[in-house]
mmCIF file of C-alpha atoms and ligand atoms in Angstrom:
data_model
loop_
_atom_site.group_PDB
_atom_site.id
_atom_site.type_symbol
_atom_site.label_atom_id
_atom_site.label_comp_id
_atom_site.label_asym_id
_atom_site.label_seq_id
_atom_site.Cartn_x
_atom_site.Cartn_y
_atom_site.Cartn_z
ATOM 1 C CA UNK A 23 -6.660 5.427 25.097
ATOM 2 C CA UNK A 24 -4.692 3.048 27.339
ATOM 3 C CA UNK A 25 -3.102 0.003 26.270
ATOM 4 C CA UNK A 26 -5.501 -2.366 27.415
ATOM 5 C CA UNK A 27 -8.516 -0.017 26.266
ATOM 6 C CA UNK A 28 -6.400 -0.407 22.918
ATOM 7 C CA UNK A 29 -6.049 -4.040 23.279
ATOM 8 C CA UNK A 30 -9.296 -4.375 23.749
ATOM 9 C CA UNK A 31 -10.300 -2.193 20.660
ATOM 10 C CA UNK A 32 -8.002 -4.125 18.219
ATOM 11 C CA UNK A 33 -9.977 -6.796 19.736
ATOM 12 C CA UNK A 34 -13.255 -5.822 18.965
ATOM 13 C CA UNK A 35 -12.126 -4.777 15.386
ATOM 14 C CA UNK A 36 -10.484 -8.732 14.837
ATOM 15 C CA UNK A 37 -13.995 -9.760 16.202
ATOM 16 C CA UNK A 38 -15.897 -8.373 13.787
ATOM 17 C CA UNK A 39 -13.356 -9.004 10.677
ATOM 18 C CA UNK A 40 -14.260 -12.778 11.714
ATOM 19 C CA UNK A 41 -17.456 -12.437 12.232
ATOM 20 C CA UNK A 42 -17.576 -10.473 8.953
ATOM 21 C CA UNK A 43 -16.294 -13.660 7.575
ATOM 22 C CA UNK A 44 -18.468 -15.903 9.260
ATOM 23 C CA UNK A 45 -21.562 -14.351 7.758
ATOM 24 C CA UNK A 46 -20.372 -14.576 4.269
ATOM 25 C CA UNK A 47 -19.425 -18.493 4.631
ATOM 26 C CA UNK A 48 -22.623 -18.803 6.021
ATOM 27 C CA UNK A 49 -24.933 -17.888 3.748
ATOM 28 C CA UNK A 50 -27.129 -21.151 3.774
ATOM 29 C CA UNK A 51 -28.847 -21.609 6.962
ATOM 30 C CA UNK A 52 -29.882 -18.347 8.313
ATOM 31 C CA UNK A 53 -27.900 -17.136 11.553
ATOM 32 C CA UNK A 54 -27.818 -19.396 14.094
ATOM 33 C CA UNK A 55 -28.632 -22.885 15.153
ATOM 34 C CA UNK A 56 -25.531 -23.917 13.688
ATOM 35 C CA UNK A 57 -22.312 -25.357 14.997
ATOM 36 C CA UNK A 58 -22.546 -26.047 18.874
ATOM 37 C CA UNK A 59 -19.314 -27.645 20.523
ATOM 38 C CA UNK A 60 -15.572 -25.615 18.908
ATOM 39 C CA UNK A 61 -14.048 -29.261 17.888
ATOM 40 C CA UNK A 62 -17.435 -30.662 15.493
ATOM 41 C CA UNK A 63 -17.342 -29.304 11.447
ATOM 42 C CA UNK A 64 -20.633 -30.773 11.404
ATOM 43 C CA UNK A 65 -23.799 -28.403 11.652
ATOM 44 C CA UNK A 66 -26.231 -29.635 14.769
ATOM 45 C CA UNK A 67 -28.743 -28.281 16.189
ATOM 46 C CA UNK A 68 -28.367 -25.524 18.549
ATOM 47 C CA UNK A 69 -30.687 -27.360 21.813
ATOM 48 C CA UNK A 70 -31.005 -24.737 24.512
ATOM 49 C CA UNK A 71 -32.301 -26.822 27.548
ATOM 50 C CA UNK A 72 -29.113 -27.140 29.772
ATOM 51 C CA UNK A 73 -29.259 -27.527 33.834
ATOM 52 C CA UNK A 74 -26.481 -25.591 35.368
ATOM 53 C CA UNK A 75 -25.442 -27.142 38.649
ATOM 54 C CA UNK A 76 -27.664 -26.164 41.732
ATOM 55 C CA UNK A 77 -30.682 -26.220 38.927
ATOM 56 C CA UNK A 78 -33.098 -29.046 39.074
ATOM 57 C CA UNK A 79 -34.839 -30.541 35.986
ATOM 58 C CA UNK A 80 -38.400 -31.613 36.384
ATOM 59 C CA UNK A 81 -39.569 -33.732 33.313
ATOM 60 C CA UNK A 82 -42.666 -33.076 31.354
ATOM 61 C CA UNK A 83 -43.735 -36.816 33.030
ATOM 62 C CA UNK A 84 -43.224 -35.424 36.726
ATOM 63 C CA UNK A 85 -45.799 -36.334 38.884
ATOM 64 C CA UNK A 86 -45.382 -32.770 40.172
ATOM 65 C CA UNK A 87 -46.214 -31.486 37.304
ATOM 66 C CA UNK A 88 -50.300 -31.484 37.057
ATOM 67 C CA UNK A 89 -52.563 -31.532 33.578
ATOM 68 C CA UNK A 90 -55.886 -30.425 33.314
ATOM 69 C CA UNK A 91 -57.411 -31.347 29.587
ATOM 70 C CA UNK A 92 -56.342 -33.377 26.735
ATOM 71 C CA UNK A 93 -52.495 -33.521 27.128
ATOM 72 C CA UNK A 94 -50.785 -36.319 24.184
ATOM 73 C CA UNK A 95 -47.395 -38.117 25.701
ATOM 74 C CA UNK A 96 -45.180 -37.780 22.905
ATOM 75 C CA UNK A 97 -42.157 -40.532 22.797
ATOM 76 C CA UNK A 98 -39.212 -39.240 21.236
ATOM 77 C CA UNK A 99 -34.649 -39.729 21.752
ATOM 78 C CA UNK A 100 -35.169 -35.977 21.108
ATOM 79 C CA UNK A 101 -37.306 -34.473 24.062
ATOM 80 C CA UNK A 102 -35.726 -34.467 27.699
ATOM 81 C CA UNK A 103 -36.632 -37.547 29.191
ATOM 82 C CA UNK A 104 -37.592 -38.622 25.873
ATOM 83 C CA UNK A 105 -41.105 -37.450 26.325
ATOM 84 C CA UNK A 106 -42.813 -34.721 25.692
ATOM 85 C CA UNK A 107 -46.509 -34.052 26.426
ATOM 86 C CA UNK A 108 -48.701 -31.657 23.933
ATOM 87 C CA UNK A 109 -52.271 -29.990 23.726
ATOM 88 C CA UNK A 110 -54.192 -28.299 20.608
ATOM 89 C CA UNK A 111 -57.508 -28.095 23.253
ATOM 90 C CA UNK A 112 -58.322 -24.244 23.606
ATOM 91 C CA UNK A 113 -58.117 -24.167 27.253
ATOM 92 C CA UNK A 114 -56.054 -26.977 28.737
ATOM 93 C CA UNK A 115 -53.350 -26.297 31.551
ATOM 94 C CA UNK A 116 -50.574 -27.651 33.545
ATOM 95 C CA UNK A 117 -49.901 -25.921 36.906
ATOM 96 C CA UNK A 118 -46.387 -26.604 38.732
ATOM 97 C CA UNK A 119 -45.377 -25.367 41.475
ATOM 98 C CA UNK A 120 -41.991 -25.138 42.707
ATOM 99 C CA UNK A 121 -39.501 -23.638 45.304
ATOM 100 C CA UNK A 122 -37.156 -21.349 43.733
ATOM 101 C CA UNK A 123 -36.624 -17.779 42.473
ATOM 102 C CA UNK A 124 -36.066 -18.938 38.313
ATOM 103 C CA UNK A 125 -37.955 -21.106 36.124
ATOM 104 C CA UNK A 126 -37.351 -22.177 32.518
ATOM 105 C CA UNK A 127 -40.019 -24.129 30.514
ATOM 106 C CA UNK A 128 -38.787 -25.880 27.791
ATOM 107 C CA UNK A 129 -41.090 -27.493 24.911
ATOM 108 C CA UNK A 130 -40.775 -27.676 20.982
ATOM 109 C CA UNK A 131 -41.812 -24.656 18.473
ATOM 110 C CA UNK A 132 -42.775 -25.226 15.233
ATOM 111 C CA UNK A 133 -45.411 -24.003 13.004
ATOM 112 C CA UNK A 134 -48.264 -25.245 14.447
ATOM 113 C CA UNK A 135 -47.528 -24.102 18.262
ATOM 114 C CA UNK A 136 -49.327 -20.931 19.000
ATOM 115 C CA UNK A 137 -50.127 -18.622 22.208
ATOM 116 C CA UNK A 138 -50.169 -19.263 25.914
ATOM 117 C CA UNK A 139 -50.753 -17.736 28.736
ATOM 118 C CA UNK A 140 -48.242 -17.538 31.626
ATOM 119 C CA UNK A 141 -49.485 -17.040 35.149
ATOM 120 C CA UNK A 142 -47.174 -16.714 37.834
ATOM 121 C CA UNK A 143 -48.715 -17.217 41.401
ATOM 122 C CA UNK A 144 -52.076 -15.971 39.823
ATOM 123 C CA UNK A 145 -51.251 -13.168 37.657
ATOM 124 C CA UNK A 146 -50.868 -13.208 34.099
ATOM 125 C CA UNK A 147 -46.800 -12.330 33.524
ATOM 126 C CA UNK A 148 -46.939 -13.010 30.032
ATOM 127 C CA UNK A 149 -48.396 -14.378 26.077
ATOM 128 C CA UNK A 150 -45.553 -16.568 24.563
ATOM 129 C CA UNK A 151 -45.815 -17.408 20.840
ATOM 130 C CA UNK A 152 -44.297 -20.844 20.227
ATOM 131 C CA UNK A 153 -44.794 -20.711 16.397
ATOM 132 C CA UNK A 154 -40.902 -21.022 14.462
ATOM 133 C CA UNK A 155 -40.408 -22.207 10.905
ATOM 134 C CA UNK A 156 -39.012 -24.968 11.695
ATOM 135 C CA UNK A 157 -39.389 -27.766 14.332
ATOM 136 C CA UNK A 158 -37.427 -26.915 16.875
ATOM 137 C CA UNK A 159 -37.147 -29.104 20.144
ATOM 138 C CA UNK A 160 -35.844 -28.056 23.291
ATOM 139 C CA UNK A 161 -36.512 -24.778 22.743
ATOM 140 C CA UNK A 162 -36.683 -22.058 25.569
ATOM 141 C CA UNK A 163 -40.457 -21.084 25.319
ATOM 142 C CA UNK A 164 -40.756 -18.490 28.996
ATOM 143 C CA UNK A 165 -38.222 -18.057 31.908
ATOM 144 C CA UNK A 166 -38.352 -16.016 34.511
ATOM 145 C CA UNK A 167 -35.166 -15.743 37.243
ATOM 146 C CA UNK A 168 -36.161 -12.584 39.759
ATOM 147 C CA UNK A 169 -38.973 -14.139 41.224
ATOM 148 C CA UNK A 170 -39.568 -13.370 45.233
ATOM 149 C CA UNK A 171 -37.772 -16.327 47.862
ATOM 150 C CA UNK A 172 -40.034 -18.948 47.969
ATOM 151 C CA UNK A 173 -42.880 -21.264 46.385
ATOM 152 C CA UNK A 174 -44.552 -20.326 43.549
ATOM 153 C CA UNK A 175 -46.893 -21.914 41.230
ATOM 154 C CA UNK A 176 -46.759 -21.353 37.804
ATOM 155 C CA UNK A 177 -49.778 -22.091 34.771
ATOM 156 C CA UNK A 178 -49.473 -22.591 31.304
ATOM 157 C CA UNK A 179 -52.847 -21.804 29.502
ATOM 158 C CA UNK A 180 -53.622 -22.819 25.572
ATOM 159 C CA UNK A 181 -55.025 -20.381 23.935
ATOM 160 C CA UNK A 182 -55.068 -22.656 20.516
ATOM 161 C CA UNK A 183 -54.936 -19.366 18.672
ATOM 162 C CA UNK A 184 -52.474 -17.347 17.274
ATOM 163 C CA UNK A 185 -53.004 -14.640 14.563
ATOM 164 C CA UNK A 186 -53.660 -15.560 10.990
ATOM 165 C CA UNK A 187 -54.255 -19.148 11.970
ATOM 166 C CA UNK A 188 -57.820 -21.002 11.369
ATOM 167 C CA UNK A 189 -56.509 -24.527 12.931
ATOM 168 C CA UNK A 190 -55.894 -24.710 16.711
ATOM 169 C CA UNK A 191 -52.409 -24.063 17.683
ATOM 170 C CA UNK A 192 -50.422 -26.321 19.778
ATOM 171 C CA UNK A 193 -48.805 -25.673 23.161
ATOM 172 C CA UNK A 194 -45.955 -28.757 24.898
ATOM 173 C CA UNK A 195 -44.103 -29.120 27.484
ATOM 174 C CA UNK A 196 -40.937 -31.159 27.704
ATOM 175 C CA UNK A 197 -39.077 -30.137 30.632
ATOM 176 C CA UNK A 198 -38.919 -27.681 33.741
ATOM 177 C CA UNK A 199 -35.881 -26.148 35.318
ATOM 178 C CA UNK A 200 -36.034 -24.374 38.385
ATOM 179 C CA UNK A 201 -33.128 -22.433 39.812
ATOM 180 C CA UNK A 202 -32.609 -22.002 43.524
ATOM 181 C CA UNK A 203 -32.088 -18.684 45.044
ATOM 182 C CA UNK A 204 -29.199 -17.223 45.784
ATOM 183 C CA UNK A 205 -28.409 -16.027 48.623
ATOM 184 C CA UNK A 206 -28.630 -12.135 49.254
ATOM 185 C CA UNK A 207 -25.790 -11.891 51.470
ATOM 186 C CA UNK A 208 -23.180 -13.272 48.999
ATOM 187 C CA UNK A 209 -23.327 -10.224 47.045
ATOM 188 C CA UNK A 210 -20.750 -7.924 48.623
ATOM 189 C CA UNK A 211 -18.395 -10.491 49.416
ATOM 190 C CA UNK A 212 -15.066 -10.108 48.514
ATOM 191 C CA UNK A 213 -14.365 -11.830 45.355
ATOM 192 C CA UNK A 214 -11.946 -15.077 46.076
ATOM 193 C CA UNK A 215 -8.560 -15.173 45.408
ATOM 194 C CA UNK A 216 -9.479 -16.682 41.755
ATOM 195 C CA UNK A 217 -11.756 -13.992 40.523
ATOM 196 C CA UNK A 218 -12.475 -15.908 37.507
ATOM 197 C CA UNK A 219 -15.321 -17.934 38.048
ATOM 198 C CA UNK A 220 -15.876 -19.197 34.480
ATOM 199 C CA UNK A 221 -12.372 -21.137 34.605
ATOM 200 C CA UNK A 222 -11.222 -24.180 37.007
ATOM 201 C CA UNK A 223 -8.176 -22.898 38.032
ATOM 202 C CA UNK A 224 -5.075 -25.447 39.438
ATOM 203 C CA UNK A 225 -3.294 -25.030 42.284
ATOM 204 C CA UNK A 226 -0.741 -22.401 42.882
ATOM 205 C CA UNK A 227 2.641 -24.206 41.755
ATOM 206 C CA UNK A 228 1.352 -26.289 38.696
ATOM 207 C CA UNK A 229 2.342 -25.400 35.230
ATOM 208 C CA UNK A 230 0.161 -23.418 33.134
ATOM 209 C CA UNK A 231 -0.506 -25.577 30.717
ATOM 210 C CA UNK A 232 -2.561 -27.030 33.020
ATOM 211 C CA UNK A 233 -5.339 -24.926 33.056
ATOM 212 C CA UNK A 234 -8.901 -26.166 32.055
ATOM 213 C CA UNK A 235 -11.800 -24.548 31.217
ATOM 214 C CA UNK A 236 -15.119 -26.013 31.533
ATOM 215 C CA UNK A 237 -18.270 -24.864 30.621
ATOM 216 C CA UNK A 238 -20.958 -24.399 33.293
ATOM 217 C CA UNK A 239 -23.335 -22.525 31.293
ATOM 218 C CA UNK A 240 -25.240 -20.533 28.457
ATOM 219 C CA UNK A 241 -25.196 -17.325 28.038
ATOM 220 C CA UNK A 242 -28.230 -17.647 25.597
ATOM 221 C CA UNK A 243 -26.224 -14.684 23.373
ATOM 222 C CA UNK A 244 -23.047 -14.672 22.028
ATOM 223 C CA UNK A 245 -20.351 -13.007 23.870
ATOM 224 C CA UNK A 246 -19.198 -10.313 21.250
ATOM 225 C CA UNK A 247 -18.032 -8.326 24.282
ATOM 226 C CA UNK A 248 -17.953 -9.486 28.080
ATOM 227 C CA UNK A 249 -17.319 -7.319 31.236
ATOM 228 C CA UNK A 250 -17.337 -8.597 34.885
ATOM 229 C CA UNK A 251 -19.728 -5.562 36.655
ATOM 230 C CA UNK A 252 -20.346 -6.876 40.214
ATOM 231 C CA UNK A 253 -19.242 -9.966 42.133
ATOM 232 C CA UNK A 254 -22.270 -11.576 40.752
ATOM 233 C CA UNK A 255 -22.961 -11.092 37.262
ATOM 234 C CA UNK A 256 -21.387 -10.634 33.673
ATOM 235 C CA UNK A 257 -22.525 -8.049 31.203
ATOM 236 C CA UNK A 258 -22.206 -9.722 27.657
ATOM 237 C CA UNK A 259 -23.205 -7.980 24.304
ATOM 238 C CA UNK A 260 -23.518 -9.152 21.223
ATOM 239 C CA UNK A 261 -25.636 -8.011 17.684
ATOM 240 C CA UNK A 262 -28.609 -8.142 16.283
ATOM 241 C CA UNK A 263 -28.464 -12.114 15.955
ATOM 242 C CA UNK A 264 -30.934 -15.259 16.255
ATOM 243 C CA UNK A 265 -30.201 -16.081 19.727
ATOM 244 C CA UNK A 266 -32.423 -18.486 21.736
ATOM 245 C CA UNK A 267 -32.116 -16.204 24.366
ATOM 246 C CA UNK A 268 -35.524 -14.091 23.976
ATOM 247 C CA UNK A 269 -36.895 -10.643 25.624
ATOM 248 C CA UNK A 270 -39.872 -8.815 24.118
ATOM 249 C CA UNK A 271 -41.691 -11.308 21.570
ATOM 250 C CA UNK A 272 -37.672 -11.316 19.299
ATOM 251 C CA UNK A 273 -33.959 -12.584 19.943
ATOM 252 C CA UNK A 274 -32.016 -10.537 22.716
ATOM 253 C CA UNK A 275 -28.272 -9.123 21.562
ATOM 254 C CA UNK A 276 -27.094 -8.782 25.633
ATOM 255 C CA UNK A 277 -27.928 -10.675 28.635
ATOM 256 C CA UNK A 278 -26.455 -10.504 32.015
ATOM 257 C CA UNK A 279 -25.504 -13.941 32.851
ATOM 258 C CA UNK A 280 -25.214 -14.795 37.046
ATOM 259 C CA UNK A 281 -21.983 -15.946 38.044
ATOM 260 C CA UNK A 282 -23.219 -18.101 40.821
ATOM 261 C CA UNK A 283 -26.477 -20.044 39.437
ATOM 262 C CA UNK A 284 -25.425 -19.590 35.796
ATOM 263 C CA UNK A 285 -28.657 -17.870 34.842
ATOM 264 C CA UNK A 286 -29.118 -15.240 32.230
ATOM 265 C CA UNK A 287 -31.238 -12.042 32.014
ATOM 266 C CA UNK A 288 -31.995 -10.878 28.507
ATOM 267 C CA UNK A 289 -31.005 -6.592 28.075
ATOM 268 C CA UNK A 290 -33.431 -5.022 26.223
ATOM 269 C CA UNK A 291 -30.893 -3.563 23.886
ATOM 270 C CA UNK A 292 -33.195 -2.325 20.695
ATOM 271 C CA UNK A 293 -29.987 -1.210 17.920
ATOM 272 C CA UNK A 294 -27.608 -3.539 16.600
ATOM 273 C CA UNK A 295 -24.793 -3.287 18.243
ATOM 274 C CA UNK A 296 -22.297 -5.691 15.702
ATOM 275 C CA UNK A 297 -18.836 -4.171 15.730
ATOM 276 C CA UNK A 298 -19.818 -1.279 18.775
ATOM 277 C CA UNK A 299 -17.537 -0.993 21.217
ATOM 278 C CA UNK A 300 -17.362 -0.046 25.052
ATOM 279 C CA UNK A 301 -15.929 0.801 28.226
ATOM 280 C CA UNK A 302 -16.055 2.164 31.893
ATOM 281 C CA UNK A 303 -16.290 6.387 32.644
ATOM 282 C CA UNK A 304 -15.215 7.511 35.616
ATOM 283 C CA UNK A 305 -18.414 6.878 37.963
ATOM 284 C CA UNK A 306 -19.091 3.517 37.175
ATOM 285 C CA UNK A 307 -21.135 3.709 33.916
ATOM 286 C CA UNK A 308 -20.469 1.973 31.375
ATOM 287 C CA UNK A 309 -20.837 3.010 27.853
ATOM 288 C CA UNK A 310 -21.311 0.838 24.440
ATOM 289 C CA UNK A 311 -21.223 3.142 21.181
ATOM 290 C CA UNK A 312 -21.864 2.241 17.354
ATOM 291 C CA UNK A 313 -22.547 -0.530 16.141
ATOM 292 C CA UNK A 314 -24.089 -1.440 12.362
ATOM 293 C CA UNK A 315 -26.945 -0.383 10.460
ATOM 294 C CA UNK A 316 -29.869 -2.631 10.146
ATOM 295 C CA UNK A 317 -29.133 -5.824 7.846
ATOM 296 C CA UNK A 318 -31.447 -6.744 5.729
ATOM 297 C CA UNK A 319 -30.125 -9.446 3.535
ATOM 298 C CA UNK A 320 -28.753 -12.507 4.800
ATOM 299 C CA UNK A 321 -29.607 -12.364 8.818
ATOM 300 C CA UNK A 322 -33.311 -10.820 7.677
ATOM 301 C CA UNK A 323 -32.474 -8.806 10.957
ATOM 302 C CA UNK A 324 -35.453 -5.895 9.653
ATOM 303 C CA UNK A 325 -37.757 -8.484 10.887
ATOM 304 C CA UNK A 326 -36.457 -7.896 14.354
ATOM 305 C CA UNK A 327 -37.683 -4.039 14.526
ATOM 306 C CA UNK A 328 -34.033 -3.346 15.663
ATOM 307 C CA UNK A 329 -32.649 0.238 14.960
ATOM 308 C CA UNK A 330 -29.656 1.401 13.478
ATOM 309 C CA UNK A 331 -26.555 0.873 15.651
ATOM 310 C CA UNK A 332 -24.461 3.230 13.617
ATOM 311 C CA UNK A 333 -24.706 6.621 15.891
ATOM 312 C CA UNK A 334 -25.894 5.242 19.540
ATOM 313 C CA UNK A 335 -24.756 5.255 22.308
ATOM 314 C CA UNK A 336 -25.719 3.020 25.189
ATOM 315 C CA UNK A 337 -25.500 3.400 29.080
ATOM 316 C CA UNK A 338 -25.301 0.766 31.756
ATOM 317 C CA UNK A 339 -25.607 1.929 35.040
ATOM 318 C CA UNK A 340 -23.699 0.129 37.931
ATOM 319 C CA UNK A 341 -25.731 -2.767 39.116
ATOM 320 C CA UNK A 342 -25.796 -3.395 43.013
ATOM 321 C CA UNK A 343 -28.803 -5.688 42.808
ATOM 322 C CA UNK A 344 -26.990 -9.151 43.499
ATOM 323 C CA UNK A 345 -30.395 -10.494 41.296
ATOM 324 C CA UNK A 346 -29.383 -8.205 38.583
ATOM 325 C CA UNK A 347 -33.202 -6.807 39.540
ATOM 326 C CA UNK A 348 -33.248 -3.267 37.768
ATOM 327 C CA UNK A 349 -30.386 -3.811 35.790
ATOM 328 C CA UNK A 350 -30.687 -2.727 32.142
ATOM 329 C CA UNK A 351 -29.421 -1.447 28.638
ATOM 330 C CA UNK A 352 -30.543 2.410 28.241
ATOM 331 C CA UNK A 353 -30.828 3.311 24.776
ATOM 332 C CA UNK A 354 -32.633 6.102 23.376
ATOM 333 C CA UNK A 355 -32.481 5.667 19.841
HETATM 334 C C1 NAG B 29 -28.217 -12.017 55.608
HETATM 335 O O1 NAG B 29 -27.675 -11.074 56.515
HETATM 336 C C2 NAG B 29 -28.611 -10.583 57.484
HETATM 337 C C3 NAG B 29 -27.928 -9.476 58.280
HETATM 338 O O2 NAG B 29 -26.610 -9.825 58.632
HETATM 339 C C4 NAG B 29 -29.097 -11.761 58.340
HETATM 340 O O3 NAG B 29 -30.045 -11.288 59.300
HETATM 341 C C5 NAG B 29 -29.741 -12.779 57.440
HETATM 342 O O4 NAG B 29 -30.124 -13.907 58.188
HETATM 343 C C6 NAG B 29 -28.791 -13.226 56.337
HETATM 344 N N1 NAG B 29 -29.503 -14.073 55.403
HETATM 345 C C7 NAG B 29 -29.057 -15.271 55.018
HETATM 346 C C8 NAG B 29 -29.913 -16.010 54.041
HETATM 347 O O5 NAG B 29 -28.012 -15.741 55.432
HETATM 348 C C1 NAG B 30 -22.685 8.582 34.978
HETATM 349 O O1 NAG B 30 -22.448 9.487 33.931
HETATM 350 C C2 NAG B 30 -23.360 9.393 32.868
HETATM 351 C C3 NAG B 30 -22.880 10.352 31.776
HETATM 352 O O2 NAG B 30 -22.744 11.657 32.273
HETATM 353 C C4 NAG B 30 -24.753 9.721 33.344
HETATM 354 O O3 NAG B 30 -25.689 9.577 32.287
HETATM 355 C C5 NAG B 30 -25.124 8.768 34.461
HETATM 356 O O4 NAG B 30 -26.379 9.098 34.994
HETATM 357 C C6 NAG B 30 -24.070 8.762 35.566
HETATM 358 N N1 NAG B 30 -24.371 7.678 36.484
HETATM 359 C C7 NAG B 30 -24.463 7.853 37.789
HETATM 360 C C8 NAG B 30 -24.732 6.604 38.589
HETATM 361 O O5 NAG B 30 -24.334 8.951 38.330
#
């Protein structure tokens, strides 16, 4: 083991001690939604509608944004734009279309929100289930960031079902945010003389102290463990956690997160991965192992379907796609 590979290891280990202690102070709400900026002691709600620079926000009230149905304006300090506009009619859409290769829709969940359909350009791409326990607004309901150069038109369908529920379900948008596409070329370009894109560095000759580091976006999971694996993207794991940050109908524990637009890509990591640890072999892979068994107590994490993290071992392959396009967790559990 080097030093830095031992660095980093005693790193990990502090990591999860804290975290560890975290969880046990904790105990209350369940895990996340908690504590958002470092300097506040008081518990807010975690909102995960953010516009990274270069993104543009359309509002729920956009007249580029078209309803078809009964659609209620909602007035509230707490939706984007403070309006939000909602449907319980089996059947009512909104189409939008837009220029750009992601898309976020943002809209509350609660209990009574149910399933849509998601067509991209035509074709169904996926059912979301907006039902949570709680209300939650500004909520990430469907995203998509590896769509084709271009215009595309997206449509939201009600389905005003869900399982198990007799009443019609509710579907609502709030917001839009459509991120431009980045250009393919800038991918093999040799990283800048600050390779560290995340921090606002000063210029050569001012004292250190004057660094500052600003916060350009999400990364929709928490950043247990971060590695820089192309000129364009981040590979960040965490655990088995409730991150707004979604893949597969449950939380994701790893997303790559796009160093230019500030996008993220949920991994479709399946074992929990708290505590694991990881680094580079020789041709480029890069390997995660261990991790924690399946918690069933406090984080209710059994609900996920997740799989013990205790003996795997995960492989991520180099990524040359400057869209992250291909670029996954392989686990075979
Ligand atoms: C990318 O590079 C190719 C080949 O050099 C060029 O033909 C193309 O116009 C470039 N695309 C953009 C968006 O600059
Ligand atoms: C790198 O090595 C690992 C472990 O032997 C292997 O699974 C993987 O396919 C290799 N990757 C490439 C790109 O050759």
């Amino acid at each position: 083991m080097s030093a830095s590979d031992m660095a980093l290891h005693t790193f990990s280990l502090l990591l999860c001690a804290l975290a560890t202690l975290c969880l046990n102070v904790s105990a209350a709400d369940l895990a996340w939604n908690g504590h958002t900026t470092p300097e506040s002691t008081t518990p807010s709600t975690f909102l995960p509608y953010y516009v990274p620079p270069g993104a543009k926000s359309y509002d729920s009230a956009s007249p580029l944004v078209m309803y078809s149905g009964e659609w209620n304006e909602v007035h509230s300090k707490a939706y984007v734009g403070h309006s939000l506009r909602q449907t319980r009619q089996v059947g009512a859409y909104i189409t939008f279309p837009f220029n750009g290769c992601g898309i976020e829709w943002f809209g509350n969940c609660d209990s009574s929100h149910g399933i849509s359909y998601v067509y991209m350009d035509g074709e169904l791409v996926r059912k979301v289930d907006a039902r949570c326990d709680r209300v939650k607004q500004q909520q990430r309901i469907y995203w998509a960031f590896d769509l084709p150069h271009g215009k595309h038109t997206m449509k939201i369908v009600n389905t005003g079902a869900r399982p198990g529920s007799t009443q019609p379900c509710a579907t609502s948008l709030d917001a839009f945010v459509v991120t431009k596409c980045s250009d393919p070329n800038q991918s093999y370009s040799a990283p800048s003389s600050h390779p560290l894109p995340l921090l606002t560095l000063l210029a050569e000759g001012e004292p250190a102290e004057k660094w500052t580091l600003e916060q350009k976006g999400s990364t929709g999971v928490h950043a247990m463990q971060l590695a820089i694996i192309s000129p364009t993207h981040a590979l960040i794991v965490d655990k088995v956690e409730h991150n707004p940050l979604t893949t597969d109908g449950r939380p994701a524990w790893g997303a790559l997160y796009d160093l230019r637009s500030h996008a993220v890509k949920p991994l479709s990591m399946k074992s929990n991965s708290f505590c694991a640890g990881g680094s580079f072999i020789r041709n480029g892979t890069m390997v995660v192992v261990g991790g924690n068994p399946i918690v069933e107590d406090k984080t209710a994490a059994a609900d996920f379907g997740d799989v013990d993290g205790l003996q795997t071992i995960r492989f991520f392959q180099p990524c040359p796609s400057s869209s992250a396009s291909g670029c996954d967790m392989y686990e075979n559990p």
